[in-house]
CSV table of C-alpha atoms in Angstrom, one decimal:
chain,number,residue,atom,x,y,z
A,1,MET,CA,-7.6,7.8,-46.3
A,2,ALA,CA,-5.0,5.2,-45.3
A,3,ILE,CA,-5.2,3.8,-41.8
A,4,LYS,CA,-1.9,2.5,-40.4
A,5,ASN,CA,-1.8,-1.1,-39.3
A,6,ILE,CA,-0.8,-0.1,-35.7
A,7,THR,CA,-3.8,2.2,-35.5
A,8,ILE,CA,-6.1,-0.7,-36.7
A,9,THR,CA,-4.6,-3.0,-34.1
A,10,GLN,CA,-5.2,-0.4,-31.4
A,11,GLY,CA,-8.7,0.2,-32.7
A,12,PHE,CA,-9.6,-3.5,-32.2
A,13,ILE,CA,-8.2,-3.4,-28.7
A,14,ILE,CA,-10.1,-0.2,-27.9
A,15,SER,CA,-13.3,-1.6,-29.3
A,16,GLY,CA,-12.9,-4.7,-27.2
A,17,LEU,CA,-12.2,-2.7,-24.0
A,18,MET,CA,-15.2,-0.5,-24.7
A,19,ASN,CA,-17.4,-3.6,-24.8
A,20,LEU,CA,-15.8,-4.8,-21.5
A,21,THR,CA,-17.0,-1.6,-19.8
A,22,VAL,CA,-20.4,-3.2,-19.7
A,23,LEU,CA,-19.0,-5.0,-16.7
A,24,ILE,CA,-18.6,-1.6,-14.9
A,25,PHE,CA,-22.0,-0.2,-16.0
A,26,SER,CA,-23.8,-3.4,-15.1
A,27,ARG,CA,-21.8,-3.7,-11.9
A,28,PHE,CA,-20.8,-7.2,-13.0
A,29,PHE,CA,-24.3,-8.1,-14.1
A,30,THR,CA,-26.0,-6.9,-10.9
A,31,ASN,CA,-27.5,-3.6,-12.1
A,32,SER,CA,-31.1,-4.6,-12.6
A,33,THR,CA,-32.0,-1.2,-14.1
A,34,ILE,CA,-30.1,-2.0,-17.4
A,35,THR,CA,-32.0,-5.2,-17.8
A,36,GLU,CA,-35.3,-3.6,-16.7
A,37,PHE,CA,-35.3,-1.0,-19.5
A,38,ASP,CA,-34.4,-3.5,-22.3
A,39,PRO,CA,-35.0,-7.0,-21.0
A,40,VAL,CA,-34.4,-8.6,-24.4
A,41,VAL,CA,-31.2,-7.1,-25.8
A,42,MET,CA,-29.7,-6.0,-22.4
A,43,SER,CA,-30.6,-9.1,-20.4
A,44,ASN,CA,-27.7,-10.5,-18.3
A,45,PHE,CA,-27.2,-13.0,-21.1
A,46,GLY,CA,-27.1,-10.2,-23.7
A,47,LEU,CA,-24.6,-8.3,-21.5
A,48,LEU,CA,-22.5,-11.4,-21.3
A,49,MET,CA,-22.6,-11.7,-25.1
A,50,ILE,CA,-21.4,-8.0,-25.4
A,51,VAL,CA,-18.4,-9.0,-23.2
A,52,LEU,CA,-17.7,-12.0,-25.5
A,53,TRP,CA,-17.9,-9.8,-28.6
A,54,GLY,CA,-15.3,-7.5,-27.0
A,55,LEU,CA,-13.0,-10.4,-26.3
A,56,ALA,CA,-13.4,-11.5,-29.9
A,57,TYR,CA,-12.3,-8.0,-31.1
A,58,ILE,CA,-9.2,-8.1,-28.9
A,59,SER,CA,-8.4,-11.6,-30.0
A,60,ILE,CA,-7.8,-10.7,-33.6
A,61,ALA,CA,-6.1,-7.3,-33.1
A,62,LYS,CA,-2.8,-8.4,-34.4
A,63,ASN,CA,-4.1,-10.8,-37.1
A,64,TYR,CA,-7.1,-8.8,-38.4
A,65,HIS,CA,-5.6,-8.7,-41.9
A,66,GLN,CA,-6.1,-12.5,-42.2
A,67,LEU,CA,-9.8,-12.4,-41.1
A,68,LYS,CA,-11.5,-9.9,-43.4
A,69,TRP,CA,-14.9,-11.7,-43.4
A,70,LEU,CA,-14.9,-11.8,-39.6
A,71,ILE,CA,-14.3,-8.1,-39.7
A,72,ALA,CA,-17.4,-7.8,-41.9
A,73,ILE,CA,-19.4,-9.7,-39.4
A,74,PHE,CA,-18.1,-7.3,-36.7
A,75,ALA,CA,-19.4,-4.4,-38.8
A,76,VAL,CA,-22.8,-6.0,-39.2
A,77,GLU,CA,-23.0,-6.7,-35.5
A,78,LYS,CA,-22.2,-3.1,-34.6
A,79,PHE,CA,-24.7,-1.9,-37.2
A,80,ILE,CA,-27.4,-4.0,-35.6
A,81,TYR,CA,-26.6,-2.8,-32.1
A,82,GLY,CA,-26.5,0.8,-33.3
A,83,TYR,CA,-29.9,0.4,-35.0
A,84,VAL,CA,-31.4,-1.2,-31.9
A,85,TRP,CA,-30.1,1.7,-29.8
A,86,ILE,CA,-31.6,4.3,-32.2
A,87,ASN,CA,-35.0,2.5,-31.9
A,88,TRP,CA,-34.6,2.3,-28.1
A,89,ILE,CA,-33.8,6.1,-27.9
A,90,LEU,CA,-36.8,6.9,-30.1
A,91,ASN,CA,-39.2,4.8,-28.0
A,92,ASN,CA,-37.9,5.4,-24.4
A,93,THR,CA,-37.2,8.4,-22.1
A,94,ILE,CA,-33.5,8.4,-21.1
A,95,SER,CA,-34.3,10.6,-18.1
A,96,ASP,CA,-36.4,7.7,-16.6
A,97,VAL,CA,-33.3,5.5,-16.7
A,98,TYR,CA,-31.2,8.2,-15.0
A,99,LYS,CA,-33.8,8.6,-12.3
A,100,LYS,CA,-33.4,4.9,-11.4
A,101,ASP,CA,-29.7,4.6,-11.8
A,102,ILE,CA,-27.0,7.0,-13.1
A,103,MET,CA,-24.8,4.2,-14.4
A,104,ALA,CA,-27.6,2.7,-16.4
A,105,GLY,CA,-28.5,6.1,-17.7
A,106,ILE,CA,-24.9,6.7,-18.8
A,107,PHE,CA,-24.8,3.3,-20.4
A,108,TYR,CA,-28.0,3.9,-22.4
A,109,SER,CA,-26.8,7.3,-23.4
A,110,ILE,CA,-23.5,6.1,-24.9
A,111,TYR,CA,-23.7,2.5,-26.0
A,112,GLY,CA,-25.2,3.2,-29.4
A,113,ILE,CA,-22.8,6.0,-30.1
A,114,ASN,CA,-19.9,3.6,-29.4
A,115,ASP,CA,-21.5,1.0,-31.7
A,116,TRP,CA,-21.9,3.5,-34.6
A,117,ILE,CA,-18.3,4.6,-34.2
A,118,PHE,CA,-17.0,1.1,-34.3
A,119,PHE,CA,-19.3,0.1,-37.1
A,120,VAL,CA,-17.6,2.7,-39.2
A,121,PHE,CA,-14.2,1.6,-38.0
A,122,PHE,CA,-14.8,-2.1,-38.8
A,123,LEU,CA,-16.3,-1.2,-42.2
A,124,LEU,CA,-13.2,0.9,-43.0
A,125,VAL,CA,-10.9,-2.0,-41.9
A,126,PHE,CA,-12.9,-4.5,-43.9
A,127,VAL,CA,-12.7,-2.3,-47.1
A,128,LYS,CA,-8.9,-1.9,-46.5
A,129,THR,CA,-8.4,-5.7,-46.1
A,130,PHE,CA,-10.7,-6.5,-49.0
A,131,LYS,CA,-8.6,-4.2,-51.3
A,132,THR,CA,-5.4,-6.1,-50.3
A,133,PRO,CA,-6.6,-9.7,-50.2
A,134,ASN,CA,-3.2,-11.4,-50.2
A,135,SER,CA,-1.3,-8.8,-48.2
A,136,LEU,CA,-0.5,-9.1,-44.5
A,137,GLY,CA,-0.2,-5.4,-44.4
A,138,ASN,CA,2.6,-3.1,-43.8
A,139,ALA,CA,4.4,-2.8,-40.5
A,140,GLU,CA,3.4,0.8,-40.3
């Protein structure tokens, strides 16, 4: 399956924007319910780091083909967050989060799905860039 370069660029932008939605769900880091239910990964510092990762994705959207190893790091990062989310889901009751705050409940319901989707995306892009090491890609 060939992914067009424009689609990949858009994918990086969308992945970054998805990370930036943490600002909405956390009400610009004032939603204490998110941090209460996972004080390590989803602390305000952790949420800020999610924003920074999102900005990093957006920053390479047009030059991704020159940064294949960074894309591999992005894939690993998404895998880790996806794995952490599965562990969280298996060890917590999402309805408890919804009872305290609907925005936090939505956040915990979807953040891992988003991470798994973009793990696959980054992995596919890495494989594509790895197969064409000296190519800047087509203008498709």
